[in-house]
Every structure is written in structure tokens, then in C-alpha cells.
PDB file of C-alpha atoms in Angstrom:
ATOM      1  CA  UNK A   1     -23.149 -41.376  75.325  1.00  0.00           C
ATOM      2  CA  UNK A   2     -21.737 -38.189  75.304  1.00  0.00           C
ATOM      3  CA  UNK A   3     -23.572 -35.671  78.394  1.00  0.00           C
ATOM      4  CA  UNK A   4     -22.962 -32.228  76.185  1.00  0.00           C
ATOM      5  CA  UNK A   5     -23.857 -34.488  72.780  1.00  0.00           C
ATOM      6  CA  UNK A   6     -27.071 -35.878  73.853  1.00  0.00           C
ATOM      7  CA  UNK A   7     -28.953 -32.994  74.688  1.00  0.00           C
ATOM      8  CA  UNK A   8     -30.965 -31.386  72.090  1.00  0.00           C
ATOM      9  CA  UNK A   9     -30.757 -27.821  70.621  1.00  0.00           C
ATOM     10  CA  UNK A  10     -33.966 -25.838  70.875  1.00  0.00           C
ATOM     11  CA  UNK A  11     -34.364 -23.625  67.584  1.00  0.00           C
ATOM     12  CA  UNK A  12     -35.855 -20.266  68.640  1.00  0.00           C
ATOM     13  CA  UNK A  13     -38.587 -18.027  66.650  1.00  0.00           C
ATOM     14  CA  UNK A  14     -37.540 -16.252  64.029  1.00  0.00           C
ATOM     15  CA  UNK A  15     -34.404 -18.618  63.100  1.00  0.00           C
ATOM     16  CA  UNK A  16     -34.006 -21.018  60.329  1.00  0.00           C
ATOM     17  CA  UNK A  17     -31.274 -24.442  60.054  1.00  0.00           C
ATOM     18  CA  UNK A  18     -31.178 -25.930  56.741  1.00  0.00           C
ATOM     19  CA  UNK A  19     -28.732 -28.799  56.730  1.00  0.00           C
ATOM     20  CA  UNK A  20     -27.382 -30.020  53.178  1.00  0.00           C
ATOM     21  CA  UNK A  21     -25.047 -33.342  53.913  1.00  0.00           C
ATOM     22  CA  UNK A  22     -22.092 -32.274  56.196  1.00  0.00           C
ATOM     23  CA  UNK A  23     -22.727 -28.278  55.826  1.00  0.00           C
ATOM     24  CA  UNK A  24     -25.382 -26.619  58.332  1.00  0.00           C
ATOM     25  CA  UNK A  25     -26.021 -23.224  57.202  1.00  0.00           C
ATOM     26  CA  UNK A  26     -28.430 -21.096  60.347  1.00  0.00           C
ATOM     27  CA  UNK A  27     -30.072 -17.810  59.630  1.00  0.00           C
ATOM     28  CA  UNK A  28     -31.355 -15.056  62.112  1.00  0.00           C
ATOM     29  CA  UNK A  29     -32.350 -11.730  62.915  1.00  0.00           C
ATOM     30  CA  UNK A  30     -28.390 -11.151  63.648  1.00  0.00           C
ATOM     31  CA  UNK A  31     -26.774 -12.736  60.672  1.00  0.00           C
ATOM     32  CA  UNK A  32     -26.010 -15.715  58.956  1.00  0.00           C
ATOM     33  CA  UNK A  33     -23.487 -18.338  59.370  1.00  0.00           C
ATOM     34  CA  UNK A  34     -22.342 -21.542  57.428  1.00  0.00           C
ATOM     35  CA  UNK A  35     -19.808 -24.455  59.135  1.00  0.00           C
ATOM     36  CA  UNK A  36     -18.896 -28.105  57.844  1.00  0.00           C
ATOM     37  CA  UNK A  37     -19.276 -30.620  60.527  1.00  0.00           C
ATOM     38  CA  UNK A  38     -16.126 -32.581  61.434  1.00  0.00           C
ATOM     39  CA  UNK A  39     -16.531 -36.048  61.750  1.00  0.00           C
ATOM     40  CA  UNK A  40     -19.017 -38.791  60.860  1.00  0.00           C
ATOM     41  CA  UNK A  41     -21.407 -37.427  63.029  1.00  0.00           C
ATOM     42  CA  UNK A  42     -24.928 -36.298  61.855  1.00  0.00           C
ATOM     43  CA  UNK A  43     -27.575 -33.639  62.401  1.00  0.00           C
ATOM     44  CA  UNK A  44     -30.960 -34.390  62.115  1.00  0.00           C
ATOM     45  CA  UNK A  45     -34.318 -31.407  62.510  1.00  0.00           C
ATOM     46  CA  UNK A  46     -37.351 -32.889  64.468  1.00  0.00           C
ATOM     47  CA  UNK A  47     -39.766 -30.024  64.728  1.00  0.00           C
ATOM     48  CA  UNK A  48     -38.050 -26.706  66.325  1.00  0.00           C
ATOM     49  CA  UNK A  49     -35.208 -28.912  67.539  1.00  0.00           C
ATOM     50  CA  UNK A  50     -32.037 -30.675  66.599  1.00  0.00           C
ATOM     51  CA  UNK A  51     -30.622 -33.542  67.372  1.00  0.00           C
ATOM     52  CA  UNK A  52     -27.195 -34.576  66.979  1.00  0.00           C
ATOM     53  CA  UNK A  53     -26.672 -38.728  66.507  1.00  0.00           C
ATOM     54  CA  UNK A  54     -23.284 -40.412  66.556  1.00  0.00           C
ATOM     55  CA  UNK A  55     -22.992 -43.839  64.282  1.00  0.00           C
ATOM     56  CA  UNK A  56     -20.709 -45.899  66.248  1.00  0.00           C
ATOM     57  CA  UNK A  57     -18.760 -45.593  69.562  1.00  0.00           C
ATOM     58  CA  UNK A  58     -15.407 -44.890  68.485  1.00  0.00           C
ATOM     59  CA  UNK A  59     -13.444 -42.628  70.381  1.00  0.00           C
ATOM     60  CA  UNK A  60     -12.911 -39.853  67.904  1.00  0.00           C
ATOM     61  CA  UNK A  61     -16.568 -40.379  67.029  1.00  0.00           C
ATOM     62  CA  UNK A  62     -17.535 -39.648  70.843  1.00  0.00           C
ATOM     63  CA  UNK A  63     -15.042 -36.587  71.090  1.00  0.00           C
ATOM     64  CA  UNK A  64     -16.823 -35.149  68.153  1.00  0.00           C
ATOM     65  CA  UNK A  65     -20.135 -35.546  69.192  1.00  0.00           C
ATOM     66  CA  UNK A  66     -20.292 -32.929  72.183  1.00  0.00           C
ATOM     67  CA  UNK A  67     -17.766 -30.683  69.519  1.00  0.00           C
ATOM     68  CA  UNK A  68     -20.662 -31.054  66.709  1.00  0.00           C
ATOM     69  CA  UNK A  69     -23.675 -30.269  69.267  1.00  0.00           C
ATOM     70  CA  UNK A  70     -21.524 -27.072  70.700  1.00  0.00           C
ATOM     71  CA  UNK A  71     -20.213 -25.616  67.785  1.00  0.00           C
ATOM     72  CA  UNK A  72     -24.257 -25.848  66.236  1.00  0.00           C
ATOM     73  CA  UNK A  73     -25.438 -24.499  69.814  1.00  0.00           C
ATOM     74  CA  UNK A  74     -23.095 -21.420  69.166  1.00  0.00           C
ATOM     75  CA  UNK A  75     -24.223 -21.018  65.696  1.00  0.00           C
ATOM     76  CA  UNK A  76     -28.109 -20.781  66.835  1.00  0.00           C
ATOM     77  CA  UNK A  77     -27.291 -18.257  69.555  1.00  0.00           C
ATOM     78  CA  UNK A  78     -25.226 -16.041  68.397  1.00  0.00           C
ATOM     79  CA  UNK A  79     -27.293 -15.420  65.166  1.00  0.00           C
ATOM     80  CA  UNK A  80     -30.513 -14.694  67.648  1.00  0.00           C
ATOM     81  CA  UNK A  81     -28.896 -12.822  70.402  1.00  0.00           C
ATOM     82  CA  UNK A  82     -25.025 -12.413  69.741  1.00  0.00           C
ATOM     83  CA  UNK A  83     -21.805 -12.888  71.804  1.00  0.00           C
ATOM     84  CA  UNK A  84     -19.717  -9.935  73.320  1.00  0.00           C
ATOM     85  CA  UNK A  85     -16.781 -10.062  74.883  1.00  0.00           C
ATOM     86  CA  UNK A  86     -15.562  -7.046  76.900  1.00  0.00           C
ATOM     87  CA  UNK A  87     -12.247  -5.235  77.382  1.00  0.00           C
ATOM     88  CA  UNK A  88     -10.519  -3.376  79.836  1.00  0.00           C
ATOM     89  CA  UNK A  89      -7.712  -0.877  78.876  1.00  0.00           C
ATOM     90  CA  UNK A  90      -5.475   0.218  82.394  1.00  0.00           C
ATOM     91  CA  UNK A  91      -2.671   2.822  81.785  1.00  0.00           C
ATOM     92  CA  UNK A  92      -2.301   6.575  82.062  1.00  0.00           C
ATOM     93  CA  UNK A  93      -2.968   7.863  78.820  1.00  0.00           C
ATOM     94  CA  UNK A  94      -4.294   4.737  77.622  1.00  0.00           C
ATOM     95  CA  UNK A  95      -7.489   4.924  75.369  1.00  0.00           C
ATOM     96  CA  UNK A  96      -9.642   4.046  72.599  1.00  0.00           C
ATOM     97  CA  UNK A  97     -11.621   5.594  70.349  1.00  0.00           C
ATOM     98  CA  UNK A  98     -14.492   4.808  67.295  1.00  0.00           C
ATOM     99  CA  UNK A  99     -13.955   6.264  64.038  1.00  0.00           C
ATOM    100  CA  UNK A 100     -16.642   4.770  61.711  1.00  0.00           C
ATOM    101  CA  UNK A 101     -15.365   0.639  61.725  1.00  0.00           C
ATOM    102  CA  UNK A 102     -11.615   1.100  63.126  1.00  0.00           C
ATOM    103  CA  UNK A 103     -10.788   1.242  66.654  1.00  0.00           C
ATOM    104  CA  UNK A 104      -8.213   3.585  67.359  1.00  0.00           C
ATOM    105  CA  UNK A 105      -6.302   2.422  70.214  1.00  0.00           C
ATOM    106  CA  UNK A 106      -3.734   4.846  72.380  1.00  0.00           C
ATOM    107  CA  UNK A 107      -1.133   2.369  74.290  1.00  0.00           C
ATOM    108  CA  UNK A 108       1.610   3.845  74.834  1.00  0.00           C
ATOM    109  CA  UNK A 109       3.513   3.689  72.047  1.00  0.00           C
ATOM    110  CA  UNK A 110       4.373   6.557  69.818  1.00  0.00           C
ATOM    111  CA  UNK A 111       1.737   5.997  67.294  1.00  0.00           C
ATOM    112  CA  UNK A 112      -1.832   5.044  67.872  1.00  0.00           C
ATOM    113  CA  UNK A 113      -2.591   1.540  67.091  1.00  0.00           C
ATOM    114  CA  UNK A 114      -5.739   0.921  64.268  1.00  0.00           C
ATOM    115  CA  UNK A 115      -7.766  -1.979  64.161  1.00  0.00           C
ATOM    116  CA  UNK A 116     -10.300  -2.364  61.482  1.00  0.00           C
ATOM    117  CA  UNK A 117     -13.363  -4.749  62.642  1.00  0.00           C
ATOM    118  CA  UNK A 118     -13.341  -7.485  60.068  1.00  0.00           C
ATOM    119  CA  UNK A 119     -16.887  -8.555  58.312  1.00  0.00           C
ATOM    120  CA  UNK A 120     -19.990  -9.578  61.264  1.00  0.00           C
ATOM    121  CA  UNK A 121     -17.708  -8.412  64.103  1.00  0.00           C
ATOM    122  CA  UNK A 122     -18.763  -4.466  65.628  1.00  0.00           C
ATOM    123  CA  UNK A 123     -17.166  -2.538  67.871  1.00  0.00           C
ATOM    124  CA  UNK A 124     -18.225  -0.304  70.936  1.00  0.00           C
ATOM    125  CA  UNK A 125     -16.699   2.032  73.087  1.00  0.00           C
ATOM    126  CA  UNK A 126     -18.985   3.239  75.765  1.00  0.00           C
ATOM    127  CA  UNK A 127     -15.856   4.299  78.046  1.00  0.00           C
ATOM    128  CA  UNK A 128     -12.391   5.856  76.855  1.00  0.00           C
ATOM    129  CA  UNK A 129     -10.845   2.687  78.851  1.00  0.00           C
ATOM    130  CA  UNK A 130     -13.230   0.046  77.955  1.00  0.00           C
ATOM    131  CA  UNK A 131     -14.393  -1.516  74.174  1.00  0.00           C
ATOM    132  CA  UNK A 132     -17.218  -3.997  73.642  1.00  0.00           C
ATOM    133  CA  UNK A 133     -16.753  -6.032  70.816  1.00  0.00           C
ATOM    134  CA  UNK A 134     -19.970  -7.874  69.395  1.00  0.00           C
ATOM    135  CA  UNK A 135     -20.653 -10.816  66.926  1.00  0.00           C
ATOM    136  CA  UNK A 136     -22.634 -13.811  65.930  1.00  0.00           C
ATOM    137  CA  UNK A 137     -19.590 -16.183  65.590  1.00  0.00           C
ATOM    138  CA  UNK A 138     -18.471 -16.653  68.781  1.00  0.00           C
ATOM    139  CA  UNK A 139     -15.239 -17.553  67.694  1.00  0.00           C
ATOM    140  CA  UNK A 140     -14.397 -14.628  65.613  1.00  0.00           C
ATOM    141  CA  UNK A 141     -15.519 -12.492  68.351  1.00  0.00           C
ATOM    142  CA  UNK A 142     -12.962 -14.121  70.697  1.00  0.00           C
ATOM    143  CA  UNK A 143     -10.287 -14.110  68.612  1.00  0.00           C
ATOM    144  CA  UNK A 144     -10.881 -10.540  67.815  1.00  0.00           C
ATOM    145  CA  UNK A 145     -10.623  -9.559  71.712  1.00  0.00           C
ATOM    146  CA  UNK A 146      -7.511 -12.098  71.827  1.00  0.00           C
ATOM    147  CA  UNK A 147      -5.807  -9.643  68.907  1.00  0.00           C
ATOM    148  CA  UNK A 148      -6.878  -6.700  70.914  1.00  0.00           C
ATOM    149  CA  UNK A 149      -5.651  -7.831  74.275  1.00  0.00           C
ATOM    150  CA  UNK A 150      -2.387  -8.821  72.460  1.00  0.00           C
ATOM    151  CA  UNK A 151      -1.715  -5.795  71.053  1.00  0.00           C
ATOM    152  CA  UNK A 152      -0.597  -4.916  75.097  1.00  0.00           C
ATOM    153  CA  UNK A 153      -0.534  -7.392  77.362  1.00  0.00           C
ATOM    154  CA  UNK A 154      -1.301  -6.380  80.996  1.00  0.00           C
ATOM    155  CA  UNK A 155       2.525  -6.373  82.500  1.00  0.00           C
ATOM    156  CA  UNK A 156       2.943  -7.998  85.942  1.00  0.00           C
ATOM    157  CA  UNK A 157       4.555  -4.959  87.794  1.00  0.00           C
ATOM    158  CA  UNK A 158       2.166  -2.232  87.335  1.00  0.00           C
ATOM    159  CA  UNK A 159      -0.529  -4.106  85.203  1.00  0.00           C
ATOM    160  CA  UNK A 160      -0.967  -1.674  82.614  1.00  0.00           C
ATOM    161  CA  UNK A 161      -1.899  -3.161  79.162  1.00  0.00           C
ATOM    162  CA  UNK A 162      -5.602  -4.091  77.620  1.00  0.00           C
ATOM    163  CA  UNK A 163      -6.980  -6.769  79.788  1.00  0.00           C
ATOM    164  CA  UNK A 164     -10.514  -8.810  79.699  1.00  0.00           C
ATOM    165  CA  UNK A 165     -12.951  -7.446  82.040  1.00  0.00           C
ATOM    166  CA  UNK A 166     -12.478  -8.819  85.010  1.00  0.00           C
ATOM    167  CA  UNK A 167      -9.699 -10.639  84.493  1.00  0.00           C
ATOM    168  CA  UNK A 168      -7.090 -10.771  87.655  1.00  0.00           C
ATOM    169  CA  UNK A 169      -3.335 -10.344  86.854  1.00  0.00           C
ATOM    170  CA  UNK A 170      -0.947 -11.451  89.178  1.00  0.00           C
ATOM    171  CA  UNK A 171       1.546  -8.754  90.173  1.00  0.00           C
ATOM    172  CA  UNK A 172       5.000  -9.479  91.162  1.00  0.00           C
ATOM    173  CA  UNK A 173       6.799  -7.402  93.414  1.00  0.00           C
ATOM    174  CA  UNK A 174       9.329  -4.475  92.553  1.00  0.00           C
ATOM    175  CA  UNK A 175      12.443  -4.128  93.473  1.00  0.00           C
ATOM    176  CA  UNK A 176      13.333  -2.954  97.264  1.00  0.00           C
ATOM    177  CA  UNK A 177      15.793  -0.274  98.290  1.00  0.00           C
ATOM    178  CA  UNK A 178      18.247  -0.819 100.335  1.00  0.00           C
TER     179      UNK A 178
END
């Protein structure tokens, strides 16, 4: 039996699961979010918990099991207490601003680079070099940072670029003089 699928997913106060055949829809204080379930595997409510069950022990069966009980996980969290994911922007004259929705990022280039937050995903800025972007869907949230962060890569010689906070990037040595 799977170790991640067999453990059960504790439903907190204030959230509601309603499961119609394959589609689990779960609503909170922080949003609401709706996902199909991959797989034959099925979701079952026993009080303020849920259980995820598996009907045979095939292997794509088993690989979806722990997938299934994760991805449900994630949808119960992030609509009670929400995911963030932080970023780091390194760079003389590198910044970012908040205008209403759109981030307004300075990176060097000779225009400033907009990025409008698309719908459940908010952004913060509580330092010139450093934005907090915020979500229920965890995955939105970190694909939204992985657009960000790919707008400027950090660069291996001086590492200037948007990087995650705390992230290490290796530097490689310049050249020498002679």
C-alpha cells in the first residue's frame, strides 16, 4: 500500500468537500477549487476526514494513489490557509513595484516588464527587491513564481536575475588577467 496514499486527510473547520463521481470540488474561507481525479482511484468522506481507496494493485493504480491523496491534501490547505512562494530580485537597479493587480518589474532591460496576476493568484511586494506571490492552488502559485523567475534568470557570473528566496546559485569564475 502506498505510505503517502494511505494516510487520511483531516478536513478542517470551516471547509467543505463535496465529491460528485471523479470531480472533488473543496470550499474555504480562501477560495474554491474544483479537480478531476486521474485514475480509477476513489475518494470516500468518513466524518471530517477523507480517505482515499485504490481497487486493485496495479502499478499505475499504486502511482496514482499517493498522486490522488496529494493533489486533494493541496486542495484542502490551500483553500484554509494558502500557499506563497517568495522571490528574490538581485541587480543594481533591479525592482518591482504594485500597481493595482500587475507587477511591474525593472530588470534591466529597456522597458519595464508587466505581469498581470491571473484569477486566485495575489501579489505582494513588501521590499523593492523581493515579491510574495499568494494562492490557494498550489500549482498556479508555483508556476506563477516559475514565469517570474524566468523572466531573468539569476546568471552564473555575477548572479543577478530574480531568484527564489533562498535559493543558492552556483557562480563560475571570471576571466583572469594576465
Amino acid at each position: 500500500m502506498s505510505r503517502v496514499g494511505k494516510n487520511p486527510i483531516s478536513v478542517p473547520s470551516g471547509v467543505d468537500v463535496a465529491i460528485e463521481g471523479r470531480n472533488v470540488t473543496v470550499k474555504g474561507p480562501k477560495g474554491t477549487l474544483t479537480r478531476d481525479l486521474p485514475g480509477t482511484v476513489t475518494i470516500r468522506q468518513d466524518g471530517d476526514t477523507l480517505l482515499v481507496e485504490r481497487p486493485d494493485e496495479e502499478r499505475q493504480t499504486r502511482a496514482m494513489h499517493g498522486l490522488v491523496r496529494s493533489l486533494v491534501n493541496n486542495m484542502v490547505v490551500g483553500v484554509s490557509q494558502e500557499f506563497t512562494r517568495d522571490l528574490e530580485i538581485i541587480g543594481t537597479g533591479f525592482r518591482a513595484t504594485l500597481q493595482g493587480t500587475t507587477l511591474d518589474l525593472s530588470l534591466g532591460f529597456s522597458h519595464p516588464v508587466r505581469v498581470e496576476a491571473p484569477e486566485g493568484i495575489t501579489f505582494e511586494v513588501p521590499l523593492p527587491t523581493r515579491i510574495t506571490v499568494r494562492g490557494a492552488d498550489k500549482e498556479r502559485v508555483g508556476q506563477v513564481a516559475a514565469d517570474i523567475r524566468a523572466l531573468r534568470r539569476p546568471e552564473p557570473y555575477k548572479g543577478k536575475g530574480v531568484r527564489y528566496l533562498g535559493e543558492q546559485v552556483t557562480r563560475k569564475a571570471g576571466k583572469t588577467a594576465k
